[in-house]
XYZ file of N, CA, C and O in Angstrom:
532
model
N 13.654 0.454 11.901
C 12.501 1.280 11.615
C 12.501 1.683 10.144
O 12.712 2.882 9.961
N 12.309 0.931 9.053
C 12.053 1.450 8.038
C 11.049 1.640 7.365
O 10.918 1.405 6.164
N 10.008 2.229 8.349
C 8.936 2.991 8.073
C 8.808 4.121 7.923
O 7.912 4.637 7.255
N 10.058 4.953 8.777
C 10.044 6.558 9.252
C 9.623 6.978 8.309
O 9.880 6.531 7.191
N 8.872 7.944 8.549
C 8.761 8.542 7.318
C 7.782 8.606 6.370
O 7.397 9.595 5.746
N 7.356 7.311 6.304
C 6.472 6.707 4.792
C 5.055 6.850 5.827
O 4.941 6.886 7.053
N 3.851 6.924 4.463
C 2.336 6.995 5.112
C 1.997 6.136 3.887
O 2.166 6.127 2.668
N 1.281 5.233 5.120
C 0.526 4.183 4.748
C -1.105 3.955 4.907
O -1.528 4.254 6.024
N -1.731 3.646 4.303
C -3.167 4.296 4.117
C -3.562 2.448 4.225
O -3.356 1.802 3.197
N -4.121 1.682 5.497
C -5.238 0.744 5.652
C -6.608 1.007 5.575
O -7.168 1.720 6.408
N -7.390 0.302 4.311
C -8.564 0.360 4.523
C -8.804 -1.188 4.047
O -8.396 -1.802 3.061
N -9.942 -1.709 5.562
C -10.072 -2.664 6.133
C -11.627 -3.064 6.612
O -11.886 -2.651 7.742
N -12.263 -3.497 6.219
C -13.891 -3.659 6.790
C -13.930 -4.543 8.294
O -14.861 -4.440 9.093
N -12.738 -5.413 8.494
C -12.543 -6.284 9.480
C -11.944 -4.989 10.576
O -10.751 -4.756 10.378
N -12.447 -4.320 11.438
C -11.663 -4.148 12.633
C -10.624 -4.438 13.186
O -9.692 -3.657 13.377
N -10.664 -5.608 13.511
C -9.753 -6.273 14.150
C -8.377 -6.355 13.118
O -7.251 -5.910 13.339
N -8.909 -7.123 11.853
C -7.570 -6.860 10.840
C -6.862 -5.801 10.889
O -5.632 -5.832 10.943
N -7.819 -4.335 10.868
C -7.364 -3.165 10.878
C -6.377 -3.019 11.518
O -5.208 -2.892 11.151
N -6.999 -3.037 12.894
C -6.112 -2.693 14.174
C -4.754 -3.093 14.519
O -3.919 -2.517 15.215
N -4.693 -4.477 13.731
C -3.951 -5.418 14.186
C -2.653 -4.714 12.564
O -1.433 -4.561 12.625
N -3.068 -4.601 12.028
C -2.223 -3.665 10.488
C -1.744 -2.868 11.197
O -0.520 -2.782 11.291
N -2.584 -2.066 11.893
C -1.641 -0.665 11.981
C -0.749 -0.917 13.467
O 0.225 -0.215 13.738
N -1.077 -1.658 14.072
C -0.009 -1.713 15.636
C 1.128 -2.153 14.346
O 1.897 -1.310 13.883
N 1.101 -3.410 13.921
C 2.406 -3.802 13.607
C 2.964 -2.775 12.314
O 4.071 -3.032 11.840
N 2.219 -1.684 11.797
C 3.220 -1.179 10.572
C 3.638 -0.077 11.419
O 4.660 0.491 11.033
N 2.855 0.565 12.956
C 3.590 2.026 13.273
C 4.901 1.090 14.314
O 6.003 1.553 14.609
N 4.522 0.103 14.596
C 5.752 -0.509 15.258
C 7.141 -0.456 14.172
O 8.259 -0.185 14.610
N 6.956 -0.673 13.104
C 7.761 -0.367 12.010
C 8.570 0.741 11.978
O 9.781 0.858 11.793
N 7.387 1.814 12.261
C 7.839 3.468 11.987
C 6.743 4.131 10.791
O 6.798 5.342 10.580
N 5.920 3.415 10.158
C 5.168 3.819 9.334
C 3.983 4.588 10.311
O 3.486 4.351 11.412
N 3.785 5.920 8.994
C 2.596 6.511 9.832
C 1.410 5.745 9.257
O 1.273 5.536 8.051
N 0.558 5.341 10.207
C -0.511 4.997 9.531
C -1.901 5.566 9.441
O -2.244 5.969 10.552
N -2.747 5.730 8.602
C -3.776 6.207 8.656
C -4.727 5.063 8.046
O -4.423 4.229 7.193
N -6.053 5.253 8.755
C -7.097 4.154 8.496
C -8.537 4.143 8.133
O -9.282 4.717 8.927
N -9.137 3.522 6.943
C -10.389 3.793 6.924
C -11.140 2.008 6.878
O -10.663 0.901 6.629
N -12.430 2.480 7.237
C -13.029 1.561 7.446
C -13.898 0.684 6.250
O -14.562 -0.339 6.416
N -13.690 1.336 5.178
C -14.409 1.210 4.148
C -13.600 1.605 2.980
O -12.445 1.956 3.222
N -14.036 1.609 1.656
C -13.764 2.329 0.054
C -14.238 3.498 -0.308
O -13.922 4.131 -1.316
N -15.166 3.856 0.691
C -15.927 5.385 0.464
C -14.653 6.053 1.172
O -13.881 6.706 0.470
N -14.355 5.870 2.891
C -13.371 6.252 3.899
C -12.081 6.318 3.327
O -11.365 7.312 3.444
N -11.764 5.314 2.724
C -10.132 5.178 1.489
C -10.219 6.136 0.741
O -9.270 6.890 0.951
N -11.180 6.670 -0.391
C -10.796 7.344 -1.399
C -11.018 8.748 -0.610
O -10.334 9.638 -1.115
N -11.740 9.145 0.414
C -11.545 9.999 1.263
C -10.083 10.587 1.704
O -9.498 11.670 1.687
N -9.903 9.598 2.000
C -8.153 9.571 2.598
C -7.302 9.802 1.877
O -6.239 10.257 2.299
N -7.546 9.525 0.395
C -6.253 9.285 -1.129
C -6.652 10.903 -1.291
O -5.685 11.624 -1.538
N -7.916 11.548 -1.188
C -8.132 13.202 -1.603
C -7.705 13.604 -0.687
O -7.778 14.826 -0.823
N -7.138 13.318 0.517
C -6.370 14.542 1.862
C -5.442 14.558 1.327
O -5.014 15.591 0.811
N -4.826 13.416 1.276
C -2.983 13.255 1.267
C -2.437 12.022 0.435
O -3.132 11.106 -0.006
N -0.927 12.179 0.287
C -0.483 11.319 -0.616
C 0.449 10.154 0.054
O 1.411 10.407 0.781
N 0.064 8.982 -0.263
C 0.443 7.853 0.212
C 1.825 7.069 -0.124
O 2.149 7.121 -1.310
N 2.591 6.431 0.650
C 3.650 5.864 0.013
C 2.954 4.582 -0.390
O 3.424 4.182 -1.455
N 1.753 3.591 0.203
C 1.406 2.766 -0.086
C 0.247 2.654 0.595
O -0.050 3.238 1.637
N -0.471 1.798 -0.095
C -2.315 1.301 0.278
C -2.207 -0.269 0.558
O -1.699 -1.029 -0.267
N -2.792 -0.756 1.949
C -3.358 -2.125 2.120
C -4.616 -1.966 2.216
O -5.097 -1.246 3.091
N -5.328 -2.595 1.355
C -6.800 -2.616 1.302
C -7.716 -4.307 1.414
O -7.067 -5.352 1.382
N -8.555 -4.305 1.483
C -9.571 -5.166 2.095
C -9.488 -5.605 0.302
O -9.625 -4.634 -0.442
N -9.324 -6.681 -0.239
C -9.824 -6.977 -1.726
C -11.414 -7.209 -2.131
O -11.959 -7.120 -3.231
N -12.090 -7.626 -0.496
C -13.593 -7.563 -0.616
C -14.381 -6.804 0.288
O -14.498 -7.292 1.413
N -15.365 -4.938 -0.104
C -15.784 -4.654 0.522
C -16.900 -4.416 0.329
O -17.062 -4.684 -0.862
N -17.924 -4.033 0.780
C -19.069 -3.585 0.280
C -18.888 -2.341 -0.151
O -18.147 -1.540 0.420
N -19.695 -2.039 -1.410
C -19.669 -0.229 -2.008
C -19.062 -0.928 -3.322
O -19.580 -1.435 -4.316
N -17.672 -0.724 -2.874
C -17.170 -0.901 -4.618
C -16.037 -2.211 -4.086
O -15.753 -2.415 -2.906
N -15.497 -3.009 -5.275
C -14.333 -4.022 -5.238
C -13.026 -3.975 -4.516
O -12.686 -2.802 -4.672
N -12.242 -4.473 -3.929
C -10.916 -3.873 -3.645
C -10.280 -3.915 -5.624
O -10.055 -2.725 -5.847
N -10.101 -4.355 -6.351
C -10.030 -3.964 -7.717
C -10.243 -2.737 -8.271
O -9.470 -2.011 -8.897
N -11.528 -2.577 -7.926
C -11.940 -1.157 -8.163
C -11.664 -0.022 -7.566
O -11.809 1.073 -8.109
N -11.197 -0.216 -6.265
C -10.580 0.672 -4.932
C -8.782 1.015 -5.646
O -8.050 1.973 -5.892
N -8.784 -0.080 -5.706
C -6.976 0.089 -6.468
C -6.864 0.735 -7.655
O -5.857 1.415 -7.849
N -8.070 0.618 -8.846
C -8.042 1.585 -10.301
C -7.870 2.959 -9.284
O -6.818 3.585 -9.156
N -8.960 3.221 -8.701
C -9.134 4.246 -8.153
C -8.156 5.394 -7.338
O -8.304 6.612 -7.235
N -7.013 4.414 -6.761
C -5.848 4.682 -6.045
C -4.764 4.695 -7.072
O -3.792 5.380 -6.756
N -4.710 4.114 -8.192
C -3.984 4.326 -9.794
C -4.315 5.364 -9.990
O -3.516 6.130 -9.451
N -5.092 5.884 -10.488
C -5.948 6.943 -11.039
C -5.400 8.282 -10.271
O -4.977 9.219 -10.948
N -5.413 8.337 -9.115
C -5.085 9.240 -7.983
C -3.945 9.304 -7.849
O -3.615 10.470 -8.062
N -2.525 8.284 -7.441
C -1.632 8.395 -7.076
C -0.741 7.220 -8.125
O -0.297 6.215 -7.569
N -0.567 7.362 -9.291
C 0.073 6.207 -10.328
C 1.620 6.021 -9.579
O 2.315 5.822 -10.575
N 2.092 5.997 -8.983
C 3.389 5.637 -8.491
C 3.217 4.809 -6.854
O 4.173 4.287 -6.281
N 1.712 4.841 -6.267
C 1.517 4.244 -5.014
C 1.189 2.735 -5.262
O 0.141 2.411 -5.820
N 2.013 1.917 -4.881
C 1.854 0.591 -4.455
C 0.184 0.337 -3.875
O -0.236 0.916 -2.873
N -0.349 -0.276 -4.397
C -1.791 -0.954 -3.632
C -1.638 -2.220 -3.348
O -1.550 -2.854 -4.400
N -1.543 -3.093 -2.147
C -1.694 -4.264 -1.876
C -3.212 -4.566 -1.347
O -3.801 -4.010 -0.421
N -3.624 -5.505 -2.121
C -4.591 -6.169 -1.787
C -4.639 -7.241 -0.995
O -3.888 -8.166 -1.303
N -5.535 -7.406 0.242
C -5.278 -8.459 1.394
C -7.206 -9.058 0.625
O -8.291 -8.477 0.594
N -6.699 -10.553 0.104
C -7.849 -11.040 -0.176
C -7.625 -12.541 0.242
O -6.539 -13.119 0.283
N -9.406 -13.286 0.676
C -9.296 -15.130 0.567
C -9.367 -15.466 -0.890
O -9.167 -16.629 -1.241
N -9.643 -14.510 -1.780
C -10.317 -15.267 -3.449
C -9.387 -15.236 -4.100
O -9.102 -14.151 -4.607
N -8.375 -16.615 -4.407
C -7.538 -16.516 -5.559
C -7.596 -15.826 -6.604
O -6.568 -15.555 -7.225
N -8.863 -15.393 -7.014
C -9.707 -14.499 -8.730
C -9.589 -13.368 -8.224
O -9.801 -12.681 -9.223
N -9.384 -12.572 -7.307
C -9.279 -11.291 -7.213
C -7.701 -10.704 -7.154
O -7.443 -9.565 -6.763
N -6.820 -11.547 -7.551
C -5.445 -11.169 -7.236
C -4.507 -10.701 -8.681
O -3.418 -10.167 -8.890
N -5.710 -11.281 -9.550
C -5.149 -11.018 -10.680
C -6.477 -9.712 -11.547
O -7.691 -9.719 -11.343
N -5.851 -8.924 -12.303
C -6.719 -7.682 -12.755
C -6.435 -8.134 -14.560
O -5.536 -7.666 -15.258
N -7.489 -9.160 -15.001
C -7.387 -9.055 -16.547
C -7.124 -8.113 -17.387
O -6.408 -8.319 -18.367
N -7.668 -6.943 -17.121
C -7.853 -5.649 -17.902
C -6.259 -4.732 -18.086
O -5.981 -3.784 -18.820
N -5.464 -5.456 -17.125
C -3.903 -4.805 -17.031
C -3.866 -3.342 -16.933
O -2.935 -2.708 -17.430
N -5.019 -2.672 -16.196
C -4.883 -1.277 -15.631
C -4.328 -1.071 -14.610
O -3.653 -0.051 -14.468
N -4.494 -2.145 -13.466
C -3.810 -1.809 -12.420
C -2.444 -2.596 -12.116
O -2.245 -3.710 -12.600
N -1.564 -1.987 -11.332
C -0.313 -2.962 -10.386
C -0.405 -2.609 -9.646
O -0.457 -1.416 -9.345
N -0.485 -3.852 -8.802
C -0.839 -4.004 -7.668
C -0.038 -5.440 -7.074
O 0.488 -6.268 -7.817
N -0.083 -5.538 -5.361
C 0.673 -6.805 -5.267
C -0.786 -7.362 -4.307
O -1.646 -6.644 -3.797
N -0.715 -8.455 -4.293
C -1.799 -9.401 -3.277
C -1.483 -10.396 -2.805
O -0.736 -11.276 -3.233
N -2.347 -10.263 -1.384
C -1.652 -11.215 -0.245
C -2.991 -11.577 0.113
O -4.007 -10.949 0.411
N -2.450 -13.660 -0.097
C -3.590 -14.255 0.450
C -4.301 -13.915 1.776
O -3.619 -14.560 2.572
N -5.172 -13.350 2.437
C -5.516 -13.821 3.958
C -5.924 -15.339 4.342
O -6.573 -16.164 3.698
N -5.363 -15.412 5.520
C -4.826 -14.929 6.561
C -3.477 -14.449 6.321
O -2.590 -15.291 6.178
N -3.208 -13.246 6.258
C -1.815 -12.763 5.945
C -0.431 -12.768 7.243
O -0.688 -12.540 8.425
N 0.923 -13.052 6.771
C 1.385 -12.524 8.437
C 2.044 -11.389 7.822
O 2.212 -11.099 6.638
N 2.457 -10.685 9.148
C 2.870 -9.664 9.089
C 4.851 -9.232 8.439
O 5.319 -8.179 8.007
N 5.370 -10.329 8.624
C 6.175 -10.227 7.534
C 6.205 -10.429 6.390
O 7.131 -9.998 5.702
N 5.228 -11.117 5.902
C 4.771 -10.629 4.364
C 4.408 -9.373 3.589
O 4.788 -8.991 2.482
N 3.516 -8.798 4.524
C 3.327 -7.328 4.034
C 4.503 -6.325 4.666
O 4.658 -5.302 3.999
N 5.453 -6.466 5.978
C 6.192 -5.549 6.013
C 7.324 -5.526 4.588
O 7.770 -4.552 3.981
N 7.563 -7.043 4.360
C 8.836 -7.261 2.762
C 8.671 -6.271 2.026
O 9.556 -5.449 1.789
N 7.083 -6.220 1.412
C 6.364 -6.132 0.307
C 6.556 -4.575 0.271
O 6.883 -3.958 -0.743
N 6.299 -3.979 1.576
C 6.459 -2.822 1.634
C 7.420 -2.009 1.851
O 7.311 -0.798 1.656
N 8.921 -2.813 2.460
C 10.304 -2.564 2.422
C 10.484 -2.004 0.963
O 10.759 -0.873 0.564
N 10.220 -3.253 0.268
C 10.992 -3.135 -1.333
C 10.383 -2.144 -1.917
O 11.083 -1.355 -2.552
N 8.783 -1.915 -1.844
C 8.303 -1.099 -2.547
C 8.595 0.643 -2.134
O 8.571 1.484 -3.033
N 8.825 0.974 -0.893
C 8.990 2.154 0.014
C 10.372 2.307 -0.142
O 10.717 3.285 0.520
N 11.339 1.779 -0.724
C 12.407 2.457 -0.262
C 13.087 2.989 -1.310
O 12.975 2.486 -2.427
N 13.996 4.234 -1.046
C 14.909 5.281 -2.173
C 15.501 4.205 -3.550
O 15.941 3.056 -3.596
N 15.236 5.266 -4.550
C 15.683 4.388 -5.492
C 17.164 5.074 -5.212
O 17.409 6.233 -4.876
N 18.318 3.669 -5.529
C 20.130 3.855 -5.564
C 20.064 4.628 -6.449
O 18.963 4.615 -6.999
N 21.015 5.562 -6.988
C 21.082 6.074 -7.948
C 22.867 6.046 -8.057
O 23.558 6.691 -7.269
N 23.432 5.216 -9.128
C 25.003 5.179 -9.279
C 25.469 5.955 -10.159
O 25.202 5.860 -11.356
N 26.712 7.369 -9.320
C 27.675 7.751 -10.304
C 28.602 7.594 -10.329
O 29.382 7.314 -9.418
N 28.818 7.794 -11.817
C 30.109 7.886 -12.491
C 30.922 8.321 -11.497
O 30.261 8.979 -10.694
N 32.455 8.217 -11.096
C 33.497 8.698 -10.175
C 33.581 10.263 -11.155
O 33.722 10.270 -12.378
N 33.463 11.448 -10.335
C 33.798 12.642 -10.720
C 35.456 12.732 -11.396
O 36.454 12.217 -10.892
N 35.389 13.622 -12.798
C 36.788 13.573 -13.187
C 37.673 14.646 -12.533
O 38.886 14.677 -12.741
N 37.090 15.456 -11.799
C 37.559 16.341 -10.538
C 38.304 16.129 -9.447
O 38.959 16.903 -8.749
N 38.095 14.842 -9.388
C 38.696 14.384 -8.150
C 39.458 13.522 -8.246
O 39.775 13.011 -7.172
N 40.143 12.915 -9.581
C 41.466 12.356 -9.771
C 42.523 13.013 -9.218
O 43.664 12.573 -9.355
């Protein structure tokens, strides 16, 4: 379960994608919360703070590009993955955002990796205390 803990914010125009995101990330242990849209997402980024965003890369309203500045802007340390078919939307010329993107049809161990590495404690190594020689 190395989700416990972490909140994960799907916004998804596909239903079914949705649904099918969040069984397999709370199977994880991730809490998930879900919107249906980019209006519903940035809704969600003003309640609460996210360990990470999977978003739709194409929705109506605004871009998944533009959904991710937007989730930069709001939360600069939250991972945004973009689930897109358009090779051209995976890359952000302008170098405002980081972000990671996953072709669809995505599987689900691709985005759980993505979100292992990105969700988890940074190590932090010390020095052996000179106290305890």
């Amino acid at each position: 379960m190395d989700g416990y803990g972490k909140r994960i914010l799907v916004v998804e125009e596909d239903p079914s994608c949705r649904a099918l995101l969040e069984v397999q990330l709370e199977q994880e242990g991730y809490a998930v919360y879900a919107a249906c849209d980019c209006m519903a997402g940035t809704d969600e980024m003003r309640k609460r703070h996210f360990d990470a965003v999977i978003a739709d890369g194409h929705m109506p309203g605004f871009s998944g590009v533009e959904f991710a500045k937007f989730c930069r802007a709001s939360w600069p340390d939250t991972l945004v993955i973009l689930l897109t078919r358009d090779p051209h939307c995976t890359t952000d010329n302008e170098g405002e955002v980081d972000k990671a993107s996953i072709r669809k049809p995505c599987e689900a161990a691709q985005v759980l990796s993505i979100l292992r590495t990105a969700t988890q404690p940074v190590q932090i190594e010390q020095a052996p205390s000179p106290w305890l020689r």
